[in-house]
PDB file of C-alpha atoms in Angstrom:
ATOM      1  CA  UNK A   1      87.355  90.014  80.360  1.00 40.00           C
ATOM      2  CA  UNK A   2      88.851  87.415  82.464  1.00 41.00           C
ATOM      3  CA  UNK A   3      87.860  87.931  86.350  1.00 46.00           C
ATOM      4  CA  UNK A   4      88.518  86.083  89.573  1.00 45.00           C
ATOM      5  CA  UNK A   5      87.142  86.790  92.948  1.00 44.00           C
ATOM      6  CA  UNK A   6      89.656  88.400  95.168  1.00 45.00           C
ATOM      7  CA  UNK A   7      89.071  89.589  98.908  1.00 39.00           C
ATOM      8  CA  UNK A   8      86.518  91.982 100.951  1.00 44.00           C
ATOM      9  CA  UNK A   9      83.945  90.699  98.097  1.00 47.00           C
ATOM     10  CA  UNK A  10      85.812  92.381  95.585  1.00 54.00           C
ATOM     11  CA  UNK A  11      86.620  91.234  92.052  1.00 48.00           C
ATOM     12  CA  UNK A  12      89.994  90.945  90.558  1.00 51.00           C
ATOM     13  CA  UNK A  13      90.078  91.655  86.927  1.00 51.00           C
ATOM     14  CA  UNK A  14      92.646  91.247  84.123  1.00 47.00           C
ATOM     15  CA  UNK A  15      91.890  94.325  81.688  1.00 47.00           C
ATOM     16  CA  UNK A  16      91.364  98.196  82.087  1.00 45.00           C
ATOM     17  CA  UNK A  17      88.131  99.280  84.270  1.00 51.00           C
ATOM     18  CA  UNK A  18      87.230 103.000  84.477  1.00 58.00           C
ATOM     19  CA  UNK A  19      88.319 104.464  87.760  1.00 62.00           C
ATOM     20  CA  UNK A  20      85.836 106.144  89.493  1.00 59.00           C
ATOM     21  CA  UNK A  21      86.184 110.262  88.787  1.00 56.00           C
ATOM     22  CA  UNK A  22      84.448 113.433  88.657  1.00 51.00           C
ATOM     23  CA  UNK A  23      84.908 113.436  84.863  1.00 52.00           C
ATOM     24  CA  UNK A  24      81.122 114.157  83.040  1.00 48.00           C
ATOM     25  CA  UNK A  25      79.555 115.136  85.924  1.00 63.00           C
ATOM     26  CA  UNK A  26      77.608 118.158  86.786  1.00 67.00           C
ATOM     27  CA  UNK A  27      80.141 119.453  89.147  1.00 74.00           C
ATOM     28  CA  UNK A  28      82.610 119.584  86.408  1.00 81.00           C
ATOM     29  CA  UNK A  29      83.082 123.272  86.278  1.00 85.00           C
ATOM     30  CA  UNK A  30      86.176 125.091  87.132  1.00 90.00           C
ATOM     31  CA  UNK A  31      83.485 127.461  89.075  1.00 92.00           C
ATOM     32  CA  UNK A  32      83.167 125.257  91.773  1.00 92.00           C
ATOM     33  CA  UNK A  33      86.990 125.178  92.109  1.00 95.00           C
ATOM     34  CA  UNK A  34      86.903 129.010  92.417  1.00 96.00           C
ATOM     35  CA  UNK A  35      84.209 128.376  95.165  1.00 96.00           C
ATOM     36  CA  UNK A  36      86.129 126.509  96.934  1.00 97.00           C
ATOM     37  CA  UNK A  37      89.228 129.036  97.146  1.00 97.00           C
ATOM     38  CA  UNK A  38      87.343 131.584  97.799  1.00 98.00           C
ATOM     39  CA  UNK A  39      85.444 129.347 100.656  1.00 98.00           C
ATOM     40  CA  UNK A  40      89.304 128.785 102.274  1.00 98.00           C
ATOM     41  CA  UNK A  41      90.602 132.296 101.787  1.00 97.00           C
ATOM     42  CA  UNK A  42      86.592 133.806 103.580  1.00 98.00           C
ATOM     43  CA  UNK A  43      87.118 131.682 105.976  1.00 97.00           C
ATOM     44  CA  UNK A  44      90.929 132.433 106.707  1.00 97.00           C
ATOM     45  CA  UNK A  45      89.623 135.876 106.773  1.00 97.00           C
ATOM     46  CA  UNK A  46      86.788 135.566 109.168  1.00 97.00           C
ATOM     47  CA  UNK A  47      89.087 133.718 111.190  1.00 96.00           C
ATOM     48  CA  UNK A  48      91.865 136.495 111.424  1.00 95.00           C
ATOM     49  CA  UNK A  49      89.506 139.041 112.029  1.00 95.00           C
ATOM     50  CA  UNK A  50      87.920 137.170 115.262  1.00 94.00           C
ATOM     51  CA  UNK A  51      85.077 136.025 113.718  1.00 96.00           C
ATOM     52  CA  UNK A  52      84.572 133.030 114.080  1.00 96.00           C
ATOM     53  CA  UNK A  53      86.717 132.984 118.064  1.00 96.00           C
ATOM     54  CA  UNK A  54      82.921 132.515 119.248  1.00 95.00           C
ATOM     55  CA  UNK A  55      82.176 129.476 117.279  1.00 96.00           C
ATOM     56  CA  UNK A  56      85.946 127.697 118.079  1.00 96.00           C
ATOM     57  CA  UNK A  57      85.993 128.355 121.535  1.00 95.00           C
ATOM     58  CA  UNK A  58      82.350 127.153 122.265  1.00 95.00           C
ATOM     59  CA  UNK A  59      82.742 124.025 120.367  1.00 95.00           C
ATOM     60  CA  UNK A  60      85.954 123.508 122.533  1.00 94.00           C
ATOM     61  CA  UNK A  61      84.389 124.227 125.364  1.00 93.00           C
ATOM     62  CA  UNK A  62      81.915 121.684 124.847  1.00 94.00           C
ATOM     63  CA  UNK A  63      83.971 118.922 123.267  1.00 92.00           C
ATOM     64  CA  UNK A  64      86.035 119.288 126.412  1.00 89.00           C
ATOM     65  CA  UNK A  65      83.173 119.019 128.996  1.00 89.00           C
ATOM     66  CA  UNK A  66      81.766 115.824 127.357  1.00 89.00           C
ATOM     67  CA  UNK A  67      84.751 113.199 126.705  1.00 88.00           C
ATOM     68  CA  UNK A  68      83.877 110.143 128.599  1.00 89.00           C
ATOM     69  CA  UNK A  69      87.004 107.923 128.635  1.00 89.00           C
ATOM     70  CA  UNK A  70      85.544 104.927 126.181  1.00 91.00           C
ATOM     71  CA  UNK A  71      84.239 107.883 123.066  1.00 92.00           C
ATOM     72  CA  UNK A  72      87.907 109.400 123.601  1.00 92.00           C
ATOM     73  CA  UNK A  73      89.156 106.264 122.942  1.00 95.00           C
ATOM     74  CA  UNK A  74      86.716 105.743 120.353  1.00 95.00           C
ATOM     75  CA  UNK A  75      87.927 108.946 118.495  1.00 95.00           C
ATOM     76  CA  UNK A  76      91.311 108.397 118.873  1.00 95.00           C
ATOM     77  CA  UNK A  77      90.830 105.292 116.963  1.00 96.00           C
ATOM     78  CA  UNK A  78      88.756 106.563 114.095  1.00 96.00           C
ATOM     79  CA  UNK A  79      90.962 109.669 113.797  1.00 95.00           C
ATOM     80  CA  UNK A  80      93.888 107.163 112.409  1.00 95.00           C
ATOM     81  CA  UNK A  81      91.772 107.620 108.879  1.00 95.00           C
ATOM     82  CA  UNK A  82      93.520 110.799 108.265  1.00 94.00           C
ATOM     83  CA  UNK A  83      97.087 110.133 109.912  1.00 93.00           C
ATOM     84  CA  UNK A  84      99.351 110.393 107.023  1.00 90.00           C
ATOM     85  CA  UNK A  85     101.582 107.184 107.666  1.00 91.00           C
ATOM     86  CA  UNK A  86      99.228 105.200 107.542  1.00 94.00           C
ATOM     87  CA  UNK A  87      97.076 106.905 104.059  1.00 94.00           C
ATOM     88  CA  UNK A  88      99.732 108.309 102.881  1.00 94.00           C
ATOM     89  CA  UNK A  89     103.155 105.598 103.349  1.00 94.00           C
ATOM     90  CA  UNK A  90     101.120 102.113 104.412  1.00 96.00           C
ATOM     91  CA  UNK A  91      98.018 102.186 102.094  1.00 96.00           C
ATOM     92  CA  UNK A  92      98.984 104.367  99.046  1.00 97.00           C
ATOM     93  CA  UNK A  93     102.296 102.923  99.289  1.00 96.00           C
ATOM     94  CA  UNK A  94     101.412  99.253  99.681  1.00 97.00           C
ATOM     95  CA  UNK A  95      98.795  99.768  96.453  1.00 97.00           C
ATOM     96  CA  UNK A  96     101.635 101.967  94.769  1.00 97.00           C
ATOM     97  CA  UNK A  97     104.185  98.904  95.575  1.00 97.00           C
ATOM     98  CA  UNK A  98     101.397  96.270  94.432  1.00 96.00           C
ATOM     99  CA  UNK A  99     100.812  97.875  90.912  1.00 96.00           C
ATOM    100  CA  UNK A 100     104.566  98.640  90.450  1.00 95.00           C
ATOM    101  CA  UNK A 101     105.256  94.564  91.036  1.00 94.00           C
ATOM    102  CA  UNK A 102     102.605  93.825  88.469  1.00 93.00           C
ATOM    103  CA  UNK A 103     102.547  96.234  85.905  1.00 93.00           C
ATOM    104  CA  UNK A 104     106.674  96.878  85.664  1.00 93.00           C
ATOM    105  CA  UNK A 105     105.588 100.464  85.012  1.00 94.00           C
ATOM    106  CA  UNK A 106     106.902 103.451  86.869  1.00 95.00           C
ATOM    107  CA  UNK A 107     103.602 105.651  85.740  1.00 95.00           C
ATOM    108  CA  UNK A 108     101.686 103.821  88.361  1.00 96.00           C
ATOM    109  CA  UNK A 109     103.688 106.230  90.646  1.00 97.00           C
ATOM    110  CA  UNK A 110     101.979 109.155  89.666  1.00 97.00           C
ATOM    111  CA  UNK A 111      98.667 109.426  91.283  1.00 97.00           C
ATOM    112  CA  UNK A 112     100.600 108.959  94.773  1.00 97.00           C
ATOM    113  CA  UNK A 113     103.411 111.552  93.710  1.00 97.00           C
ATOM    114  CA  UNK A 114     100.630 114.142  92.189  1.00 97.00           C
ATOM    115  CA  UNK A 115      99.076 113.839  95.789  1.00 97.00           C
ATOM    116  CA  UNK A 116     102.274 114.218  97.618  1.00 97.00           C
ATOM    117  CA  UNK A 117     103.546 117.238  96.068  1.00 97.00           C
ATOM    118  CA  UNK A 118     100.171 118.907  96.520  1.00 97.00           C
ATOM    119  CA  UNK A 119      99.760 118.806 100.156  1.00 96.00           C
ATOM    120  CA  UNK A 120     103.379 119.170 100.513  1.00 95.00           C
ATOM    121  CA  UNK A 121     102.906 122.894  98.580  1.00 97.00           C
ATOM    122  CA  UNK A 122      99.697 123.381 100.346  1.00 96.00           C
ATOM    123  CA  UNK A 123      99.050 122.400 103.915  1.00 95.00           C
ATOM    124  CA  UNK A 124     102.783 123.431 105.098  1.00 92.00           C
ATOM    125  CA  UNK A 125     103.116 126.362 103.784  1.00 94.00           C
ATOM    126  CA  UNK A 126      99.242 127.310 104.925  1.00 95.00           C
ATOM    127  CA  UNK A 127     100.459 126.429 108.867  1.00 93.00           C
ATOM    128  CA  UNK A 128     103.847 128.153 108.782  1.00 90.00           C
ATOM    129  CA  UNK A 129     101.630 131.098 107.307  1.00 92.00           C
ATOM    130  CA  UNK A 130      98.754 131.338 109.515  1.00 92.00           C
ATOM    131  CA  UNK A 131     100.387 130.329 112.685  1.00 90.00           C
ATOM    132  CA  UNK A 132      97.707 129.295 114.955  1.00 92.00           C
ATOM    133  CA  UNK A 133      97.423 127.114 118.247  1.00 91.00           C
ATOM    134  CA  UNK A 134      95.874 124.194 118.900  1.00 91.00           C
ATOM    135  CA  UNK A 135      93.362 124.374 121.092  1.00 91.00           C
ATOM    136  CA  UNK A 136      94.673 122.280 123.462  1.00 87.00           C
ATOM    137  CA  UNK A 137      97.342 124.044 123.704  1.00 84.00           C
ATOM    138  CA  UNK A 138      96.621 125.973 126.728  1.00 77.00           C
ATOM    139  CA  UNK A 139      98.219 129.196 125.856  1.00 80.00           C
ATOM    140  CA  UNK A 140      97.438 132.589 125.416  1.00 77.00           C
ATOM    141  CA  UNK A 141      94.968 133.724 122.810  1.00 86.00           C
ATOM    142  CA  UNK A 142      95.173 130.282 121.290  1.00 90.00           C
ATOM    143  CA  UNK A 143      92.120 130.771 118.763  1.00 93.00           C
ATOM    144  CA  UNK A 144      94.233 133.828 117.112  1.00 92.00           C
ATOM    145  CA  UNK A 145      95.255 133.512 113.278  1.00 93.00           C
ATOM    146  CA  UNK A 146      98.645 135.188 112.961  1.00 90.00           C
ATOM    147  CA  UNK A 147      99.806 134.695 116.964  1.00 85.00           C
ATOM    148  CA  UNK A 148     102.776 136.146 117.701  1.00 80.00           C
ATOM    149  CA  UNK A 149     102.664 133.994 120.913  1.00 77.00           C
ATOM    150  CA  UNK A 150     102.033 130.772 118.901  1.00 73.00           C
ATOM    151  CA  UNK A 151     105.524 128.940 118.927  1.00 67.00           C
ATOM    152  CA  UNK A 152     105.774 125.347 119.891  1.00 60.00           C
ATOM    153  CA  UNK A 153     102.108 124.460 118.899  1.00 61.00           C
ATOM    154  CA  UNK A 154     101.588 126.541 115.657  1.00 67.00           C
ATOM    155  CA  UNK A 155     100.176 124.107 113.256  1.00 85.00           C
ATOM    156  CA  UNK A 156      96.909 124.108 113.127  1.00 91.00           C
ATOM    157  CA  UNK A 157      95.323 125.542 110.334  1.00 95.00           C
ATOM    158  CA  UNK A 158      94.065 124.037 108.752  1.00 96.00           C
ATOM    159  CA  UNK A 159      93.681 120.859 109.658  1.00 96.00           C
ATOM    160  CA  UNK A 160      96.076 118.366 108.030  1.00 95.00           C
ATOM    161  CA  UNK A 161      94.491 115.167 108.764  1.00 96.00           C
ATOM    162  CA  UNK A 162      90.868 116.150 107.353  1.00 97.00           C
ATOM    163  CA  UNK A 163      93.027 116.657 104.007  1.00 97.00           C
ATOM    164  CA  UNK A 164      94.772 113.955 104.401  1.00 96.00           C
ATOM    165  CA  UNK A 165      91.186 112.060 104.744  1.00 97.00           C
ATOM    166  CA  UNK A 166      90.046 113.696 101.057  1.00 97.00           C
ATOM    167  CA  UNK A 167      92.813 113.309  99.264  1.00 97.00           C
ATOM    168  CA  UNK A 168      94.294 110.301  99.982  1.00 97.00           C
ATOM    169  CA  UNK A 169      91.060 108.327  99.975  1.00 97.00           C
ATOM    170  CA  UNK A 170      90.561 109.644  96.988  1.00 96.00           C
ATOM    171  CA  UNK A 171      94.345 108.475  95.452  1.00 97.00           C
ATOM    172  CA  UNK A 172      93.483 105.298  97.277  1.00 97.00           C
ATOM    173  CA  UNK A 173      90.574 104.740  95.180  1.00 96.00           C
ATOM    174  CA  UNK A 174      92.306 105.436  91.864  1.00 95.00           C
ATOM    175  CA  UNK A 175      94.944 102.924  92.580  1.00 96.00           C
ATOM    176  CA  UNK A 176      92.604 100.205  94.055  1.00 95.00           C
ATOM    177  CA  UNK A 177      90.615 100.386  90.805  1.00 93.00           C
ATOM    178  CA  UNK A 178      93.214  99.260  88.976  1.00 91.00           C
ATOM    179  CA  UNK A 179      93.586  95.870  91.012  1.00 92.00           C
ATOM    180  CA  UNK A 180      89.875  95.641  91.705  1.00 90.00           C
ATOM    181  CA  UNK A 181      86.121  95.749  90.664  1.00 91.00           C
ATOM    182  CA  UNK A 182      85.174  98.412  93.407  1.00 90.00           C
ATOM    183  CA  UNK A 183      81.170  98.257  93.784  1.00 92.00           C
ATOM    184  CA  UNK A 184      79.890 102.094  93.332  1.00 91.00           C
ATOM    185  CA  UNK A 185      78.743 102.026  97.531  1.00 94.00           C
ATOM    186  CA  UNK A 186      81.902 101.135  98.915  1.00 94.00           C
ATOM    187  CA  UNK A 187      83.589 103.827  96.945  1.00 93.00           C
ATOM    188  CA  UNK A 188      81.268 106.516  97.649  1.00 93.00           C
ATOM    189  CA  UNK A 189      81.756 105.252 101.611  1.00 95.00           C
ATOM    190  CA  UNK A 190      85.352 105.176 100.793  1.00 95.00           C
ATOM    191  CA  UNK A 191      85.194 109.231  99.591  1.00 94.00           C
ATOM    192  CA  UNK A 192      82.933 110.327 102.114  1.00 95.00           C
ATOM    193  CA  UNK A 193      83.474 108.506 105.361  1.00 97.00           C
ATOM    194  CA  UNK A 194      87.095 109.140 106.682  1.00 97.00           C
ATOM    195  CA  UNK A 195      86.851 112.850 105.484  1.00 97.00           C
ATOM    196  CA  UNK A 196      83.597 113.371 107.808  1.00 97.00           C
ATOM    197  CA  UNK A 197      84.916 110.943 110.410  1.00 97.00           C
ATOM    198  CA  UNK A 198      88.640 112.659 110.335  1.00 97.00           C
ATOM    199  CA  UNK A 199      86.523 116.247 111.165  1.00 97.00           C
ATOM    200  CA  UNK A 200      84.522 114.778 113.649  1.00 97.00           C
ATOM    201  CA  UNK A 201      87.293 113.129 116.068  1.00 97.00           C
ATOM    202  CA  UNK A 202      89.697 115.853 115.374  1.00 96.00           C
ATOM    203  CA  UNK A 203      87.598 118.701 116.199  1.00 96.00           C
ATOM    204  CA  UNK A 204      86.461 116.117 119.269  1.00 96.00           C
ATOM    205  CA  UNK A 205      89.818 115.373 120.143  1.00 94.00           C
ATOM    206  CA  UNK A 206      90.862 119.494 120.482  1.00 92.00           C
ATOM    207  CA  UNK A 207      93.691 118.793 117.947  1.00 93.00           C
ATOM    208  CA  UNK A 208      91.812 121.369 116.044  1.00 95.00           C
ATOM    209  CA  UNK A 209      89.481 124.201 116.231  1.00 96.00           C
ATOM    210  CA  UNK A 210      86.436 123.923 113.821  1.00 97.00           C
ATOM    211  CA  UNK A 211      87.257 126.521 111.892  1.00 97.00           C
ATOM    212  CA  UNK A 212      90.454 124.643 111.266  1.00 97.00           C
ATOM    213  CA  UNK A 213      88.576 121.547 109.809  1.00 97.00           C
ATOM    214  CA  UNK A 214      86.366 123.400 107.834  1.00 97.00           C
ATOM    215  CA  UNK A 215      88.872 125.301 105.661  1.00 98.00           C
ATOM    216  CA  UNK A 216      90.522 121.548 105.522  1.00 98.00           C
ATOM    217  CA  UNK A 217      87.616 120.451 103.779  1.00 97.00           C
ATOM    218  CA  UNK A 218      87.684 123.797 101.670  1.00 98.00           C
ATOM    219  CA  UNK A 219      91.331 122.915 100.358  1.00 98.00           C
ATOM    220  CA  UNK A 220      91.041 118.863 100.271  1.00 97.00           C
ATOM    221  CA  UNK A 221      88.115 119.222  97.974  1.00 97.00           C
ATOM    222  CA  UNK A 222      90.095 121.854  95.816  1.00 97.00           C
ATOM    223  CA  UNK A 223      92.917 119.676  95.511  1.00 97.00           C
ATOM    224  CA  UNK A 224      90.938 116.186  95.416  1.00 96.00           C
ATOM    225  CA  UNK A 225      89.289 117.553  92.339  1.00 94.00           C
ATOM    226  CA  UNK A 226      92.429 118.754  90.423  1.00 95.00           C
ATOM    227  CA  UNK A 227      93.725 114.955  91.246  1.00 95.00           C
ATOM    228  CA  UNK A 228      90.433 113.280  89.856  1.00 92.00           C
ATOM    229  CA  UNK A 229      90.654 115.836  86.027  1.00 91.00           C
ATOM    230  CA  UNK A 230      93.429 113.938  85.300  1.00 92.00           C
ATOM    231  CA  UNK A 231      92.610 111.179  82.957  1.00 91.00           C
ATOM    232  CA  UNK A 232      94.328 108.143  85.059  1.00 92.00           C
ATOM    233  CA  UNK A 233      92.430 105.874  82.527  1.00 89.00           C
ATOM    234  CA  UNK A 234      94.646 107.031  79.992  1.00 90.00           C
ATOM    235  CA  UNK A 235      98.119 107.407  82.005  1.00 92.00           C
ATOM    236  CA  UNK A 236      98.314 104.445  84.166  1.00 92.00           C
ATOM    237  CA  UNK A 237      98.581 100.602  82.210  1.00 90.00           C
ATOM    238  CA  UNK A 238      96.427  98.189  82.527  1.00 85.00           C
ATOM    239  CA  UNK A 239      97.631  95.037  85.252  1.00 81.00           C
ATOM    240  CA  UNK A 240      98.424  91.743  84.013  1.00 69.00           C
TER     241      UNK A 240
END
């Protein structure tokens, strides 16, 4: 297989390489992607029943009480992982753009499509539904699932950005692989770091309660997984 080096220490190659998936692994089960439904919809419940008000509020309350001006700034930064322009439209879409040039092949628009239409169906639908305040907000009974005072800032559960940071990494990944040799490390840094990082500053940041970043991770993982069963191997053509 003809290669050439390419940038970032990467390798450009000329014929198929597997992308990176769950496929063959232990994890494999559909089990684990009943766990993690029934990890969102527990949590959803704990959090409408008041729950879990305890937990959010402290970890507000604390966030809020230790933001010196240079780790705001810091966490501002680092939250950018999960804002969808730039995953979603700048990276995706650039890779997306990159393959199309190359390969002439409109199936290299499916992993980016897939991903689209399933946190379009999801997230949305999941805020409009649960219609909770941010918590920096500053109004009534912000922490409430289900607030009938929650108007202007009622998007918060769960968190869009730590989703964004799973499954768009992930879509990321499949697409890269197709232009490059990715070395195991940077894609397990790739999968794990901006989901964990996205959490961190958001929950930091009071753009989200916790428990709002927790059921993220519930859901991106659910729908990360049902991306990575396809067999992209298979669909998308190889890149001259």
């Amino acid at each position: 297989m003809a290669q050439r080096a390419g940038f970032g220490g990467l390798v450009r190659h000329s014929g198929p390489v597997r992308i990176p998936t769950r496929r063959l692994s232990r994890f494999d089960s559909w089990w684990w992607d009943a766990a993690l439904v029934a990890v969102l919809a527990l949590l959803t419940v704990l959090a409408a029943r008041g729950v879990t008000h305890g937990l959010d509020l402290g970890v507000r309350e604390w966030v809020q009480d230790h933001q010196p001006g240079w780790a705001h700034a810091v966490a501002r930064a680092l939250n950018f992982l999960g804002q969808g322009w730039l995953v979603m439209w700048l990276i995706t879409g650039s890779l997306t753009v990159t393959l199309l040039v190359r390969t002439r092949d409109p199936r290299v628009l499916l992993p980016g499509v897939t991903g689209f239409v399933l946190t379009y169906l999801t997230i949305g639908p999941l805020k409009l539904w649960t219609h909770r305040d941010a918590p920096s907000s500053g109004l009534p009974n912000a922490v409430e699932l289900f607030n009938p005072l929650a108007v202007a800032y009622s998007n918060s559960y769960p968190s869009g950005h730590v989703v964004n940071a799973i499954v768009w990494w992930g879509v990321i990944v499949i697409l890269a692989s197709r232009l490059w040799r990715l070395p195991p490390a940077l894609v397990r840094w790739m999968r794990v770091a901006p989901p964990v990082i996205v959490l961190c500053t958001t929950t930091y940041l009071s753009h989200h309660w916790v428990t709002d970043g927790l059921a993220a991770l519930a859901l991106g993982l659910f729908l990360d997984r049902l991306i990575h069963r396809v067999d992209w191997d298979a669909i998308l053509p190889p890149v001259r």
